[in-house]
Amino acid sequence: MALNDSRPRMGGPIPKFNEYHIWKTLYCLNRESPIGRKKLATLLDIGEGSTRTILSLLQENGNILIRKNGVSLTPEGKKIWNGVAMNVSPISVETLTIGNINCAVQVPQAANKVKFGCEERDHAIMSGATGATTLIYSNGTIMFPGNDYPLDSKSDKAIKSTFKLSEGDVIIIGTAESLAAAEEGAVTAGLKLLGGLRTTHEEVPQESSLSSINELLAMSFMIHDLVGGLPVCAKSKDDLGIRIENGAVVDNAYTGAVLEEVLKVGTTIRRIATSGPYKGIRVIVTPLEVNNKVVAAIGVVDIRTMAGVSNLIRLHEDDDL
């Protein structure tokens, strides 16, 4: 699902939500309906402005009905939910994870999509969790991907008492310093395993060589090093973006007006940012193309101009790069 909203923005804060929050909106509406907007914002643990944006996106795609008594799923919305339905629950399996707080999701019949389990871990970490453990259920046994060794009896009992398992189910256990972060990590990893959240029944695009957010992250860090540690921002068409400063990811749910514009028009843009955390600073953003299609946008922020240093980034389109 493409999360970016193509409608023009007139400044102000960028909504802080991602695919997980849209999934949880569907999850909450499937469990209890109708739900008022304020209650939904509380359940999602995001602001009412971001909640309104999510509901607007879902309403435009015909997934929800908004009435005086609250929000409810349409038949189309229920079809979308059925394609990404996962059970989620806190769980106590300290011997399996590296953290004290754990939350597990049950991904129905997705065992054939699991490779090594490290992919789910990486997606969970990118969403803010400390880590994640992937397990599969086969022939009545819960095991790690790629081997036939069963779990310890305590962990096995904890998982089976939490979920009603079926052949081929996957259990992803997110771990973090808070239950909210553990849940977001587990759900995000589960969504990636299912192929992402799509609010319409459009055809699934062919996979490009930029196959994961991890590749975009690696490329962004490379550019960050090449430009001497200047801030780097990047966003793919199908995922929320990242913002890197001082050698670390400072925002893993980032987007910006120039990034969105480059994704839309497919050309390099040099300008002074007019909104967001880099307002008033020169930026250059360029598209990344695969098979003649724009799949991502990557930008560099020339913060050196703030200190009176000659800028690294040139604003004139005819300058050599």
Coordinates of C-alpha atoms in Angstrom, one line a residue:
M1 CA 0.0 0.0 0.0
A2 CA 1.3 3.4 -0.8
L3 CA 0.9 5.6 2.3
N4 CA 1.8 8.9 0.8
D5 CA -1.1 11.3 0.4
S6 CA -0.8 13.1 -3.0
R7 CA -3.0 16.0 -2.0
P8 CA -1.0 19.3 -1.7
R9 CA 0.1 20.2 1.8
M10 CA 0.1 23.8 3.0
G11 CA 2.8 23.5 5.7
G12 CA 2.2 22.4 9.2
P13 CA 3.3 19.1 10.8
I14 CA 3.4 15.9 8.8
P15 CA 1.1 13.2 10.2
K16 CA 3.0 10.7 12.3
F17 CA 1.5 7.4 11.3
N18 CA 2.6 4.4 9.2
E19 CA 1.2 1.2 7.8
Y20 CA 1.0 -0.4 11.3
H21 CA -1.5 2.3 12.4
I22 CA -3.6 1.8 9.3
W23 CA -3.6 -2.0 10.0
K24 CA -4.5 -1.4 13.7
T25 CA -7.4 0.9 12.5
L26 CA -8.8 -2.0 10.6
Y27 CA -8.1 -4.3 13.5
C28 CA -10.0 -2.1 16.0
L29 CA -12.9 -1.6 13.6
N30 CA -13.2 -5.3 12.9
R31 CA -13.3 -6.1 16.7
E32 CA -15.6 -3.2 17.7
S33 CA -17.8 -1.1 15.4
P34 CA -18.8 1.6 15.3
I35 CA -16.0 3.5 17.1
G36 CA -15.8 7.2 17.6
R37 CA -12.8 9.1 16.3
K38 CA -11.5 10.2 19.7
K39 CA -11.6 6.6 21.1
L40 CA -9.9 5.4 17.9
A41 CA -7.1 7.9 18.3
T42 CA -6.6 6.7 21.9
L43 CA -6.5 3.0 20.7
L44 CA -4.0 3.9 18.0
D45 CA -1.9 6.1 20.4
I46 CA -1.5 8.8 17.8
G47 CA -2.9 12.3 17.5
E48 CA -6.4 13.1 16.3
G49 CA -5.0 14.8 13.2
S50 CA -3.2 11.7 12.1
T51 CA -6.3 9.6 12.9
R52 CA -8.4 11.9 10.7
T53 CA -5.9 11.5 7.9
I54 CA -6.0 7.7 8.1
L55 CA -9.8 7.7 8.1
S56 CA -9.8 10.0 5.1
L57 CA -7.6 7.7 3.2
L58 CA -9.7 4.7 4.1
Q59 CA -12.9 6.5 3.3
E60 CA -11.6 7.6 -0.1
N61 CA -11.0 3.9 -1.0
G62 CA -14.5 2.9 0.2
N63 CA -13.2 0.9 3.2
I64 CA -15.1 2.6 5.9
L65 CA -18.3 4.5 6.7
I66 CA -18.2 7.6 8.9
R67 CA -21.5 8.4 10.6
K68 CA -22.6 10.3 13.6
N69 CA -22.4 7.3 15.8
G70 CA -18.8 6.5 14.7
V71 CA -16.7 4.7 12.2
S72 CA -17.4 1.2 10.8
L73 CA -16.0 -1.1 8.1
T74 CA -17.7 -1.5 4.7
P75 CA -17.9 -4.9 3.0
E76 CA -14.9 -3.7 0.9
G77 CA -13.1 -2.8 4.1
K78 CA -13.8 -6.3 5.6
K79 CA -12.3 -7.9 2.5
I80 CA -9.2 -5.8 2.9
W81 CA -9.0 -6.8 6.6
N82 CA -9.4 -10.5 5.7
G83 CA -6.3 -10.2 3.6
V84 CA -4.1 -9.0 6.4
A85 CA -5.9 -10.4 9.5
M86 CA -3.5 -11.3 12.3
N87 CA -4.2 -12.1 15.9
V88 CA -2.0 -10.1 18.3
S89 CA -1.4 -10.6 22.0
P90 CA 1.2 -9.8 24.8
I91 CA 3.1 -12.9 25.7
S92 CA 5.7 -14.1 28.3
V93 CA 8.5 -16.0 26.6
E94 CA 11.6 -14.5 28.1
T95 CA 13.9 -17.4 27.0
L96 CA 13.1 -16.8 23.3
T97 CA 13.7 -13.0 23.1
I98 CA 16.3 -10.4 24.1
G99 CA 13.9 -8.1 25.9
N100 CA 11.6 -8.1 28.9
I101 CA 8.4 -7.0 27.1
N102 CA 7.1 -9.2 24.3
C103 CA 4.1 -9.1 21.9
A104 CA 3.3 -11.9 19.4
V105 CA 1.3 -11.9 16.2
Q106 CA -0.1 -15.0 14.5
V107 CA 0.2 -14.8 10.7
P108 CA -2.2 -17.4 9.2
Q109 CA -0.7 -20.0 6.9
A110 CA 2.4 -17.9 5.9
A111 CA 5.1 -20.5 6.7
N112 CA 6.0 -20.9 3.0
K113 CA 6.9 -17.1 2.9
V114 CA 9.4 -17.3 5.7
K115 CA 13.1 -17.5 4.5
F116 CA 15.4 -17.3 7.5
G117 CA 13.6 -15.3 10.1
C118 CA 16.1 -12.5 10.1
E119 CA 14.1 -10.6 7.6
E120 CA 11.2 -10.2 10.1
R121 CA 13.7 -9.2 12.8
D122 CA 15.1 -6.4 10.6
H123 CA 11.6 -5.1 9.8
A124 CA 10.7 -5.1 13.4
I125 CA 13.9 -3.2 14.3
M126 CA 13.2 -0.6 11.6
S127 CA 9.8 0.0 13.1
G128 CA 11.3 0.7 16.6
A129 CA 11.4 -2.7 18.3
T130 CA 14.5 -4.1 19.8
G131 CA 14.2 -7.3 17.9
A132 CA 11.8 -10.1 16.8
T133 CA 11.8 -13.9 16.8
T134 CA 10.1 -15.9 14.0
L135 CA 8.6 -19.3 14.5
I136 CA 6.5 -21.7 12.3
Y137 CA 3.9 -24.3 13.2
S138 CA 4.2 -27.5 11.4
N139 CA 2.9 -31.0 12.1
G140 CA 1.7 -29.9 15.6
T141 CA 5.2 -28.6 16.5
I142 CA 6.4 -25.0 16.9
M143 CA 9.9 -24.6 15.6
F144 CA 12.4 -22.2 14.3
P145 CA 12.6 -21.7 10.5
G146 CA 15.0 -24.2 8.8
N147 CA 15.3 -26.8 11.5
D148 CA 13.2 -29.5 13.2
Y149 CA 14.1 -28.7 16.8
P150 CA 11.0 -28.0 18.9
L151 CA 10.8 -25.1 21.5
D152 CA 11.3 -25.6 25.2
S153 CA 8.1 -26.8 26.8
K154 CA 7.5 -23.5 28.7
S155 CA 7.6 -21.4 25.6
D156 CA 5.6 -24.0 23.6
K157 CA 2.9 -24.0 26.2
A158 CA 2.8 -20.2 26.4
I159 CA 2.3 -19.8 22.6
K160 CA -0.3 -22.6 22.3
S161 CA -2.3 -21.2 25.2
T162 CA -2.3 -17.7 23.5
F163 CA -3.2 -18.7 20.0
K164 CA -5.3 -21.4 18.3
L165 CA -2.7 -22.6 15.8
S166 CA -3.3 -24.1 12.4
E167 CA -0.9 -25.9 10.1
G168 CA 1.5 -23.4 8.4
D169 CA 0.9 -20.5 10.8
V170 CA 3.8 -18.2 11.6
I171 CA 4.3 -16.6 15.0
I172 CA 6.4 -13.4 15.2
I173 CA 7.3 -12.2 18.7
G174 CA 8.4 -8.6 18.8
T175 CA 10.4 -7.5 21.8
A176 CA 11.0 -3.9 23.0
E177 CA 11.2 -1.6 26.0
S178 CA 7.4 -1.0 25.8
L179 CA 4.4 -3.1 24.8
A180 CA 3.4 -0.6 22.1
A181 CA 6.8 -0.8 20.4
A182 CA 6.9 -4.6 20.7
E183 CA 3.4 -4.8 19.1
E184 CA 4.3 -2.4 16.3
G185 CA 7.5 -4.4 15.6
A186 CA 5.7 -7.7 15.4
V187 CA 2.8 -6.4 13.3
T188 CA 5.0 -4.6 10.9
A189 CA 7.1 -7.7 10.4
G190 CA 3.9 -9.7 9.8
L191 CA 2.6 -7.2 7.3
K192 CA 5.8 -7.4 5.4
L193 CA 5.5 -11.2 5.3
L194 CA 2.0 -10.9 3.9
G195 CA 3.1 -8.5 1.2
G196 CA 2.0 -5.2 2.7
L197 CA -1.3 -3.6 3.4
R198 CA -3.4 -2.6 0.3
T199 CA -6.6 -0.7 0.7
T200 CA -7.7 -1.3 -2.8
H201 CA -7.7 -4.5 -4.9
E202 CA -5.2 -3.2 -7.5
E203 CA -2.7 -5.6 -9.0
V204 CA 0.4 -6.2 -6.9
P205 CA 3.3 -4.4 -8.7
Q206 CA 6.2 -6.5 -9.9
E207 CA 9.1 -6.6 -7.4
S208 CA 11.9 -4.2 -8.3
S209 CA 15.6 -4.6 -7.5
L210 CA 15.0 -2.2 -4.6
S211 CA 13.2 -5.1 -2.8
S212 CA 13.2 -3.8 0.8
I213 CA 13.6 -0.8 3.1
N214 CA 16.9 -2.4 4.2
E215 CA 18.4 -1.7 0.8
L216 CA 17.3 1.9 0.8
L217 CA 18.6 2.2 4.4
A218 CA 22.0 0.9 3.4
M219 CA 22.2 3.2 0.3
S220 CA 21.2 6.2 2.5
F221 CA 24.0 5.5 5.0
M222 CA 26.4 5.2 2.1
I223 CA 25.4 8.6 0.8
H224 CA 25.5 10.0 4.4
D225 CA 29.2 8.9 4.6
L226 CA 30.0 10.2 1.1
V227 CA 28.7 13.7 1.9
G228 CA 30.6 14.0 5.1
G229 CA 27.8 13.3 7.5
L230 CA 25.2 15.7 6.2
P231 CA 21.7 14.7 7.0
V232 CA 20.1 12.3 4.4
C233 CA 16.4 11.6 3.9
A234 CA 15.0 8.8 1.8
K235 CA 11.6 7.4 1.0
S236 CA 10.4 4.6 -1.3
K237 CA 7.0 4.7 -3.0
D238 CA 5.6 1.9 -0.9
D239 CA 7.0 2.6 2.5
L240 CA 7.5 5.4 4.9
G241 CA 10.8 7.0 4.8
I242 CA 13.9 7.5 7.0
R243 CA 15.9 10.5 8.2
I244 CA 19.6 10.0 9.1
E245 CA 21.7 12.4 11.2
N246 CA 25.1 11.9 12.9
G247 CA 25.3 8.3 11.7
A248 CA 22.0 7.2 13.1
V249 CA 18.3 6.9 12.0
V250 CA 16.5 9.7 13.9
D251 CA 13.1 9.1 12.3
N252 CA 11.9 5.9 10.7
A253 CA 8.5 7.2 9.7
Y254 CA 9.6 10.2 7.8
T255 CA 8.3 12.0 4.7
G256 CA 8.6 15.5 3.4
A257 CA 7.2 17.7 0.7
V258 CA 10.2 17.6 -1.6
L259 CA 10.6 13.8 -1.3
E260 CA 6.9 13.4 -2.2
E261 CA 7.3 15.8 -5.1
V262 CA 10.3 14.0 -6.5
L263 CA 8.4 10.6 -6.2
K264 CA 5.6 12.2 -8.2
V265 CA 7.5 14.1 -10.9
G266 CA 10.5 11.8 -11.2
T267 CA 13.2 14.6 -11.6
T268 CA 15.9 16.0 -9.3
I269 CA 14.8 19.1 -7.3
R270 CA 17.1 21.6 -5.7
R271 CA 15.5 24.2 -3.4
I272 CA 15.3 25.7 0.1
A273 CA 12.8 23.6 2.2
T274 CA 9.7 25.5 3.2
S275 CA 8.4 23.1 5.8
G276 CA 9.4 20.3 8.1
P277 CA 12.5 19.9 10.3
Y278 CA 14.8 21.4 7.6
K279 CA 12.7 24.5 6.9
G280 CA 14.9 27.3 5.5
I281 CA 17.8 24.9 4.6
R282 CA 19.0 24.0 1.1
V283 CA 18.2 20.5 0.0
I284 CA 18.7 18.4 -3.1
V285 CA 16.5 15.4 -3.8
T286 CA 16.9 13.0 -6.7
P287 CA 14.8 10.0 -7.8
L288 CA 16.0 6.4 -7.9
E289 CA 14.8 4.6 -11.0
V290 CA 14.6 0.8 -11.6
N291 CA 13.4 -0.4 -15.0
N292 CA 12.5 3.2 -16.0
K293 CA 10.2 3.5 -12.9
V294 CA 10.8 5.8 -10.0
V295 CA 10.9 3.5 -6.9
A296 CA 12.4 5.9 -4.3
A297 CA 13.7 9.4 -3.6
I298 CA 16.9 10.3 -1.7
G299 CA 17.9 13.7 -0.5
V300 CA 20.8 15.5 1.2
V301 CA 20.4 18.5 3.5
D302 CA 23.1 21.1 3.3
I303 CA 23.1 22.2 7.0
R304 CA 26.6 23.6 6.5
T305 CA 25.1 26.8 5.0
M306 CA 23.6 27.5 8.5
A307 CA 27.2 28.0 9.8
G308 CA 28.3 30.1 6.9
V309 CA 30.3 27.4 5.2
S310 CA 30.2 27.2 1.4
N311 CA 27.4 25.0 0.5
L312 CA 28.0 21.6 -0.8
I313 CA 24.7 21.6 -2.8
R314 CA 24.2 23.8 -5.8
L315 CA 20.7 25.1 -6.6
H316 CA 21.1 25.7 -10.3
E317 CA 19.8 23.0 -12.5
D318 CA 22.7 23.5 -15.0
D319 CA 25.4 22.9 -12.4
D320 CA 27.5 19.8 -12.8
L321 CA 27.1 17.2 -10.0

